[in-house]
mmCIF file of C-alpha atoms in Angstrom:
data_model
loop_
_atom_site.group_PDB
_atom_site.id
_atom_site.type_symbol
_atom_site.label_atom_id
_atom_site.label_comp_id
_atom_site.label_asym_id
_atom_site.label_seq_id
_atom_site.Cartn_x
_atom_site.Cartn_y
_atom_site.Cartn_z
ATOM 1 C CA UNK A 13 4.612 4.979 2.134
ATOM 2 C CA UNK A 14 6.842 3.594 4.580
ATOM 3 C CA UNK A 15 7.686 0.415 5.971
ATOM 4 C CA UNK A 16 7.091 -0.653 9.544
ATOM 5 C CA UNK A 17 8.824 -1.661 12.544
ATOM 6 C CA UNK A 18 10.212 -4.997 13.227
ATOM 7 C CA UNK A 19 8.242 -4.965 16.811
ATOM 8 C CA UNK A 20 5.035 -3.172 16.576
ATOM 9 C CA UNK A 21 4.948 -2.019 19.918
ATOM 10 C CA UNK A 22 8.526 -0.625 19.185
ATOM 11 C CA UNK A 23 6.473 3.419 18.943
ATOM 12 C CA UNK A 24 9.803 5.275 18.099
ATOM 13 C CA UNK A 25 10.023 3.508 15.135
ATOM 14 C CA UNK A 26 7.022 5.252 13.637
ATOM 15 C CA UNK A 27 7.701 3.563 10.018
ATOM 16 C CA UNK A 28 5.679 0.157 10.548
ATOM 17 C CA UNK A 29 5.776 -2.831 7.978
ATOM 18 C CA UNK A 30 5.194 -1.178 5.007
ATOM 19 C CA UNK A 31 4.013 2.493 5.030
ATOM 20 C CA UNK A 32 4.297 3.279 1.885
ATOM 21 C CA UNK A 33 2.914 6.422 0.119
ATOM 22 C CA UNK A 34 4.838 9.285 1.276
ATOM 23 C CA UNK A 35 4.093 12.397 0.685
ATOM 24 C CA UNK A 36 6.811 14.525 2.913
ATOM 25 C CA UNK A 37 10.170 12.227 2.882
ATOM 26 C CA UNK A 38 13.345 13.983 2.531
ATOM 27 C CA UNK A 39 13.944 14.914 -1.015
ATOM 28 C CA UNK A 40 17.697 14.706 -0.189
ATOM 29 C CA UNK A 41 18.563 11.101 -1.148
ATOM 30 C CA UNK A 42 19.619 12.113 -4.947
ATOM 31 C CA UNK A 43 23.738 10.764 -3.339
ATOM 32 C CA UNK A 44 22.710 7.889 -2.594
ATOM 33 C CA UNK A 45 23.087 4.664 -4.914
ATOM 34 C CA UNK A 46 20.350 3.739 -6.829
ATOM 35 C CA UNK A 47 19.509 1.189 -10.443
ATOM 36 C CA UNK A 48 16.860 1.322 -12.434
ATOM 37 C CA UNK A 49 14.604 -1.148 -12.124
ATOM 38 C CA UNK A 50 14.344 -1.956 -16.494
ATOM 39 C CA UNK A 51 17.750 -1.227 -16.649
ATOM 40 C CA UNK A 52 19.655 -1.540 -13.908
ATOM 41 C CA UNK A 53 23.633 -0.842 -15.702
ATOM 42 C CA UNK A 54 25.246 -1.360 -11.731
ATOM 43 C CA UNK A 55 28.777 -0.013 -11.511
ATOM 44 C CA UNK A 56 29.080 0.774 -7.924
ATOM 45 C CA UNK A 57 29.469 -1.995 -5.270
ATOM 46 C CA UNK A 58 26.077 -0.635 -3.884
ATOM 47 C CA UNK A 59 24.613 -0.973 -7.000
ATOM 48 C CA UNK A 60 26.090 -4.418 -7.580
ATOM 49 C CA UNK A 61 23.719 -5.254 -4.279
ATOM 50 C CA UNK A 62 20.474 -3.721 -5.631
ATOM 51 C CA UNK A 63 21.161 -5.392 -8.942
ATOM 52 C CA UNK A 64 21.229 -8.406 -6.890
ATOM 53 C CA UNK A 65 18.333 -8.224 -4.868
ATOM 54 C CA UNK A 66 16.363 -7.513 -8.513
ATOM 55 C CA UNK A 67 17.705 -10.338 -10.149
ATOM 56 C CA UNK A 68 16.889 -12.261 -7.096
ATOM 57 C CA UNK A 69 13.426 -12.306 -7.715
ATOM 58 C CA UNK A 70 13.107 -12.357 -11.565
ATOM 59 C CA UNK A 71 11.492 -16.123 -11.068
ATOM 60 C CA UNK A 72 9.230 -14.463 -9.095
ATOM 61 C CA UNK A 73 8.558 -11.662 -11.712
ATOM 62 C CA UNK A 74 8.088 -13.879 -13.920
ATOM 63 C CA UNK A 75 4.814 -15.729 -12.269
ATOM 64 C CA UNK A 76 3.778 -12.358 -11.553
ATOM 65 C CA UNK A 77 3.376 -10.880 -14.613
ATOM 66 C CA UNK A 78 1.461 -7.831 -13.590
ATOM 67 C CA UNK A 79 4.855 -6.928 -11.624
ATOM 68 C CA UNK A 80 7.053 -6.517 -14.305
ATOM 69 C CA UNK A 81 4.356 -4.564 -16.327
ATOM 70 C CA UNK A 82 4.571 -2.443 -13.705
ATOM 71 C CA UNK A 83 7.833 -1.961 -13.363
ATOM 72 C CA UNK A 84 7.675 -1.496 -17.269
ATOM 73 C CA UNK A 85 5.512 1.318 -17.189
ATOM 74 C CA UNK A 86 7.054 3.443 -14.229
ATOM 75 C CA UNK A 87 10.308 3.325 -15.064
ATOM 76 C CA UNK A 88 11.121 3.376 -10.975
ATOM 77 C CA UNK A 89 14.890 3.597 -9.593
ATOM 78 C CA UNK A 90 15.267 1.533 -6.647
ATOM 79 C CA UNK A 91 17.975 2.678 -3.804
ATOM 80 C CA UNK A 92 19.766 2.076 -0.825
ATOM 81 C CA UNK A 93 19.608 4.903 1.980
ATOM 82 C CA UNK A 94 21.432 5.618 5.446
ATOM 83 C CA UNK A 95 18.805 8.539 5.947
ATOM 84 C CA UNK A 96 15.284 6.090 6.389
ATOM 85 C CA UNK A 97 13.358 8.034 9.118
ATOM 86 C CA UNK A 98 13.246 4.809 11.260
ATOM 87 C CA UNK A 99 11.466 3.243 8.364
ATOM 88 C CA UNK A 100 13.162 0.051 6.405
ATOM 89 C CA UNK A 101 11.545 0.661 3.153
ATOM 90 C CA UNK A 102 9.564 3.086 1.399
ATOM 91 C CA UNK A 103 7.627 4.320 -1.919
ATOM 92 C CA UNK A 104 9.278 8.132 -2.646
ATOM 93 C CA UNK A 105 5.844 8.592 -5.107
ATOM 94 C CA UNK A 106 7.070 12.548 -5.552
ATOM 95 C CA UNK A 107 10.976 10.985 -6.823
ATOM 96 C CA UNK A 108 9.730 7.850 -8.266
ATOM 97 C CA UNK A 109 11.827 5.147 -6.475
ATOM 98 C CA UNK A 110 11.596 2.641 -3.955
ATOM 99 C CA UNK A 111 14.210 3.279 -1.168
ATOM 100 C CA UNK A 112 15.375 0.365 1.255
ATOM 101 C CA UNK A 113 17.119 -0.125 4.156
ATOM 102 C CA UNK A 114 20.821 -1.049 3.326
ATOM 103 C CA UNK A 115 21.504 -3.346 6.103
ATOM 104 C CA UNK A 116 18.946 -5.358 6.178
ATOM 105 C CA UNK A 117 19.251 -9.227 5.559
ATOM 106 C CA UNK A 118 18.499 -10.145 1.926
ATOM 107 C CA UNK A 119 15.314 -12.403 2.430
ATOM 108 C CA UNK A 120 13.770 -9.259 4.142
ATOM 109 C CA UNK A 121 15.012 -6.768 1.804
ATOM 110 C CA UNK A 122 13.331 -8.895 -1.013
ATOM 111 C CA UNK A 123 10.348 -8.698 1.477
ATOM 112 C CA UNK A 124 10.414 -5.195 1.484
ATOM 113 C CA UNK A 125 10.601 -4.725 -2.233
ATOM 114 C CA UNK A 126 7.603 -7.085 -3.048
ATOM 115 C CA UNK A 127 5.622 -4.847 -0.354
ATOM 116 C CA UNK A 128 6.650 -1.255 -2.061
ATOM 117 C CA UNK A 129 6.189 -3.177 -5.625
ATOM 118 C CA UNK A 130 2.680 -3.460 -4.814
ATOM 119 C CA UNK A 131 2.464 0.048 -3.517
ATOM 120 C CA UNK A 132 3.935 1.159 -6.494
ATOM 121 C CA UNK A 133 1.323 -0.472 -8.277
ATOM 122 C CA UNK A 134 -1.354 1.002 -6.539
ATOM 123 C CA UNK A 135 0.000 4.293 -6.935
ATOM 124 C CA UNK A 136 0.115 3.423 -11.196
ATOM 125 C CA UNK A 137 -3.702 2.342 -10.821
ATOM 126 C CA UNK A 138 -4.765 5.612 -8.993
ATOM 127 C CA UNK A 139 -6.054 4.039 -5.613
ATOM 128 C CA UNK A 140 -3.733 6.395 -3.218
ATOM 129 C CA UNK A 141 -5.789 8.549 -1.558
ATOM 130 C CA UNK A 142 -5.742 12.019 -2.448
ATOM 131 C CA UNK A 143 -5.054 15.051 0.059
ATOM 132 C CA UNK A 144 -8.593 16.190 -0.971
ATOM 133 C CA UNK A 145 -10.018 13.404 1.558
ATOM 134 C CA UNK A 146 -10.645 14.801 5.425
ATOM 135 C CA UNK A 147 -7.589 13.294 7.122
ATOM 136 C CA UNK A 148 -9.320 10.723 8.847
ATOM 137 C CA UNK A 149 -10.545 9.235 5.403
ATOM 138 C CA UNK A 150 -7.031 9.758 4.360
ATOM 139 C CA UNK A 151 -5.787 7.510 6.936
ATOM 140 C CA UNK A 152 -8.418 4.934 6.633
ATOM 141 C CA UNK A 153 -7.498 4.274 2.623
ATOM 142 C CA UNK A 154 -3.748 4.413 4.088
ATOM 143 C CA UNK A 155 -5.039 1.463 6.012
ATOM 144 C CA UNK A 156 -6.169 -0.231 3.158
ATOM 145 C CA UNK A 157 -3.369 0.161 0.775
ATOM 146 C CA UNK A 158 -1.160 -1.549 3.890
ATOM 147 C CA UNK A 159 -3.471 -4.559 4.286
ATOM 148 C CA UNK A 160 -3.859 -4.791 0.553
ATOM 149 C CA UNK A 161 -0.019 -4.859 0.617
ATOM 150 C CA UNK A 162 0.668 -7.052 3.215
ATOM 151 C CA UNK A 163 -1.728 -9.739 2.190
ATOM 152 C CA UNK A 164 -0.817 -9.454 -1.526
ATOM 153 C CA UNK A 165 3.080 -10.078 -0.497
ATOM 154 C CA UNK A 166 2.244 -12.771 1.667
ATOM 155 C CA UNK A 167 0.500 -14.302 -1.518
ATOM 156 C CA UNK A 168 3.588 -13.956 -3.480
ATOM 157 C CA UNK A 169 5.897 -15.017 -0.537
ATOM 158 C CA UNK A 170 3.307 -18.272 0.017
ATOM 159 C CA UNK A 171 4.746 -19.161 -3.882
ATOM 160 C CA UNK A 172 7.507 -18.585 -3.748
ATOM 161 C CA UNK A 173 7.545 -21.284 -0.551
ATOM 162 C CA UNK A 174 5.674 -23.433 -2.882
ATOM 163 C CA UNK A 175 8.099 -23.354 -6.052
ATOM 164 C CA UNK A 176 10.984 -23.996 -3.221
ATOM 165 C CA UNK A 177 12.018 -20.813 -2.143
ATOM 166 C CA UNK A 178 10.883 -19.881 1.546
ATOM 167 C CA UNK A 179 13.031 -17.221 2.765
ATOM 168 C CA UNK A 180 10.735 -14.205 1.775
ATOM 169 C CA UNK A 181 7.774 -16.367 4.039
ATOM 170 C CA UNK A 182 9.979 -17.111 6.331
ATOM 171 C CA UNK A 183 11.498 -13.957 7.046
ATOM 172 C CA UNK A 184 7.653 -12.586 7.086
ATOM 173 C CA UNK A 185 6.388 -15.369 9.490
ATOM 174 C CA UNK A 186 9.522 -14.502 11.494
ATOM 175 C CA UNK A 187 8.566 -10.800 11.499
ATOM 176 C CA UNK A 188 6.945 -9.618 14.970
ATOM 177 C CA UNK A 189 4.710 -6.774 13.206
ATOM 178 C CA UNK A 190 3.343 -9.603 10.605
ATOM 179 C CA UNK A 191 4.019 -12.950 11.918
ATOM 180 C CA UNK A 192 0.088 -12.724 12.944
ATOM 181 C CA UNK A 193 -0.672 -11.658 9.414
ATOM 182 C CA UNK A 194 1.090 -14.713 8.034
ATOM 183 C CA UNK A 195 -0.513 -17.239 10.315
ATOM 184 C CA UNK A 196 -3.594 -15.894 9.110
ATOM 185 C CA UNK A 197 -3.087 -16.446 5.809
ATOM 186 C CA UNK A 198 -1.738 -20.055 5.829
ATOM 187 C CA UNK A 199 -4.172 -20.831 8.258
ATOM 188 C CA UNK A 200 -7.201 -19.767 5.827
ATOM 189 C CA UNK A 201 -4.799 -21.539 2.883
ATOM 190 C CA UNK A 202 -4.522 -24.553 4.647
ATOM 191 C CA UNK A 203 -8.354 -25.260 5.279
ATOM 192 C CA UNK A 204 -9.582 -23.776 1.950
ATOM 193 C CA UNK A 205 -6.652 -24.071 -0.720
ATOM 194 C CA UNK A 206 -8.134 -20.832 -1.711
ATOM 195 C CA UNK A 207 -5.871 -17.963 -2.398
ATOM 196 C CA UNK A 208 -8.654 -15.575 -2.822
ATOM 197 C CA UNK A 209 -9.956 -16.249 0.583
ATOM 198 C CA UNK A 210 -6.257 -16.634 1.948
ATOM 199 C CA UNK A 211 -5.764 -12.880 0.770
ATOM 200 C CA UNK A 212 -8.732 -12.151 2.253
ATOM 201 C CA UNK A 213 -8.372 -13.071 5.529
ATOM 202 C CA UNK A 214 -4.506 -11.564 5.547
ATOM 203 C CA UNK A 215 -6.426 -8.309 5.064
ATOM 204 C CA UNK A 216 -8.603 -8.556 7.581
ATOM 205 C CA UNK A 217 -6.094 -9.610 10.021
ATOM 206 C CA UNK A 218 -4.031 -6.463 9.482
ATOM 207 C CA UNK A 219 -6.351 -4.470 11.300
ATOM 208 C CA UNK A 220 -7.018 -7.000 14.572
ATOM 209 C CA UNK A 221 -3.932 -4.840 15.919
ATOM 210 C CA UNK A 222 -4.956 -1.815 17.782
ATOM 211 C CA UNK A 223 -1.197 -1.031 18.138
ATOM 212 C CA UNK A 224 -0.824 -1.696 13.756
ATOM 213 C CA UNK A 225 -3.980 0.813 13.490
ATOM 214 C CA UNK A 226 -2.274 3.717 15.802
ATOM 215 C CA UNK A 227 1.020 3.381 14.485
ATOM 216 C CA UNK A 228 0.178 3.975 10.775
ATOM 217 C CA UNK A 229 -2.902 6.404 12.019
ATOM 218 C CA UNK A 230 -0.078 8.734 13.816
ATOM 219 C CA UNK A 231 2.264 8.404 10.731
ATOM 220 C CA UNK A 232 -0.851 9.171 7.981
ATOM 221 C CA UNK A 233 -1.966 11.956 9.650
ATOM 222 C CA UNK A 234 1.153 13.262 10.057
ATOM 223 C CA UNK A 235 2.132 12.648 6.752
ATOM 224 C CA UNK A 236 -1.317 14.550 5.401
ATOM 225 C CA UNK A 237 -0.726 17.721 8.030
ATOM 226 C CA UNK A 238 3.211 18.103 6.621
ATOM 227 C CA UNK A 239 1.687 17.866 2.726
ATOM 228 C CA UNK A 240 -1.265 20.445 3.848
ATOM 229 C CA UNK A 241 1.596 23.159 5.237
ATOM 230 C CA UNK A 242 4.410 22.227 2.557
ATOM 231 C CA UNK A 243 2.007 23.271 -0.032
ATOM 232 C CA UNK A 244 -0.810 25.676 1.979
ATOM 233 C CA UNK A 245 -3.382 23.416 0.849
ATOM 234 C CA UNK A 246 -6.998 24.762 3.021
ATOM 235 C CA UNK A 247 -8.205 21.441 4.684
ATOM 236 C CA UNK A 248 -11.497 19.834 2.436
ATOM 237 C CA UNK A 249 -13.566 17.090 3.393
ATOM 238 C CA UNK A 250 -13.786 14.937 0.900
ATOM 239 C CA UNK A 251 -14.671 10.918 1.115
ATOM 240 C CA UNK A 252 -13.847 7.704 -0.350
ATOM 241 C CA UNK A 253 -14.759 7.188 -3.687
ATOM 242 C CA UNK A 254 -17.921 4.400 -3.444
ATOM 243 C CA UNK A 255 -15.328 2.059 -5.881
ATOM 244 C CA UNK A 256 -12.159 2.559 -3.831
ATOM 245 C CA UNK A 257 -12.015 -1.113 -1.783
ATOM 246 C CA UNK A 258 -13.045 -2.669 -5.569
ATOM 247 C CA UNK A 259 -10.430 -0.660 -7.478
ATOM 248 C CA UNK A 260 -7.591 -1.870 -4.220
ATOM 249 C CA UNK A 261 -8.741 -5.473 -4.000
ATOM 250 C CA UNK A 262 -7.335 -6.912 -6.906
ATOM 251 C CA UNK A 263 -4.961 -10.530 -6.959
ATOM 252 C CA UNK A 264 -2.033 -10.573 -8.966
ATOM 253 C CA UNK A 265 -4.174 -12.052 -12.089
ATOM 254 C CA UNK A 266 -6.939 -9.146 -11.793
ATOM 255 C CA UNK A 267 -9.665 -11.006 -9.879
ATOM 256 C CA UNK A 268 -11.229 -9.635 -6.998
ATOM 257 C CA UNK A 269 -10.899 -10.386 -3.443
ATOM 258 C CA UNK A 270 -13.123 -9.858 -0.930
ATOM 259 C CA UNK A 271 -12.241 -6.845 0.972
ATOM 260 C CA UNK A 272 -14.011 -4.566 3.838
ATOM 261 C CA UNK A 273 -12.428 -2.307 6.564
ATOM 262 C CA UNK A 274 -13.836 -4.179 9.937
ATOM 263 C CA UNK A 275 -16.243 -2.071 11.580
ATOM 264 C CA UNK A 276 -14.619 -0.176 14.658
ATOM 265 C CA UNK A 277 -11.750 0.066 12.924
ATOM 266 C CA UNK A 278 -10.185 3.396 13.825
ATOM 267 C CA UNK A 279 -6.836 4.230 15.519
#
């Protein structure tokens, strides 16, 4: 999955906040720098950087502990690419790593890796969808695993605020593709203390944007047409499993949220 566009009406950039599970991205990033994310052992200045943004967020780790477990069990590199496809971050699921946009400022790079974290632990639970879906299934769970990911960072960014650190919400509220998301969220906080509901309501306000819904519809699709020709798959028709939205919807601690795709909700 990839990561979106700073302006979501910015259609170029066809990598919006957070797209995560990709299936086609270039398999030619093995030059660039990269740590692993148990072990990181940094010895370039690149990989000084990426040791840095890690350690930045061990606190955080360490109130989540379902993210280091998950870390733990993946054994995922984490890397720095020139080559992004117009996308800022991204989940390579096929190579195992999260890949991020060099450049960025650090509050959003630690932004970024909280988002692919959570894709990463999605893929590690088995709630990607699988090519066997008809495509416009497959883009409808891709839907899901970006609202489930958006409103699951913003949880984690909303403590991190709490605990004195607000850069990561900041640099979200900031963000023109999820300022919306983020209001949202510490609206529903705000009159309900609730982070359950306040997760809930982030999810449901991913897909308010038409514009959101088209640009990750284009990119799924396209995604699940490259995977079907790269490996001459013969298109099925499969559907969501009845469990999928339960399996997702999970906070941090295990309990469920709440979680539905609106109805009308295509591109």
């Amino acid at each position: 999955m990839q990561t979106i566009v700073d302006n979501i009406s910015a259609m170029p950039r066809l990598s919006a906040l957070f797209l995560i599970l990709s299936l086609v991205m270039p398999a030619t990033l093995s030059a660039e720098p990269c740590i692993n994310l148990v072990n990181p052992a940094p010895e370039t200045e690149d990989q000084k950087k990426l040791t840095h943004l890690l350690d930045s967020l061990q606190p955080t780790f360490a109130r989540f502990p379902t993210i280091g477990r998950t870390i733990s069990a993946t054994d995922t590199s984490l890397c720095f690419s020139d080559q992004m496809n117009n996308a800022i971050g991204f989940l390579d699921t096929e190579g195992n790593r999260i890949v991020i946009e060099p450049d960025l400022p650090l509050s959003l790079q630690r932004a970024v890796l909280l988002h692919e974290l959570r894709h990463l632990w999605q893929s590690m639970n088995g709630t990607c969808p699988s090519t066997d879906l008809a495509m416009k299934e497959y883009a409808h769970a891709t839907f899901a695993l970006e609202a489930d990911a958006s409103a699951i960072t913003l949880l984690i960014a909303w403590d991190m605020k709490e605990t004195g650190d607000e850069t990561v919400w900041t640099a979200l509220s900031d963000w023109a593709s999820q300022s919306d998301i983020a209001a949202r969220f510490e609206q529903t906080m705000s009159d309900t203390q609730d982070a359950g509901a306040a997760v809930s309501a982030a999810f449901d306000q991913w897909y308010v944007s038409p514009k959101r819904r088209e640009i990750y519809y284009i990119e799924a699709c396209s995604n699940y047409l490259d995977w079907q020709e790269a490996n001459h798959q013969i298109p099925l028709y499969h559907t969501l499993e009845t469990g999928f939205y339960e399996a997702l919807c999970k906070l941090p601690d295990g309990r469920a949220y709440h979680c539905v795709e609106p109805e009308g909700a295509d591109r």
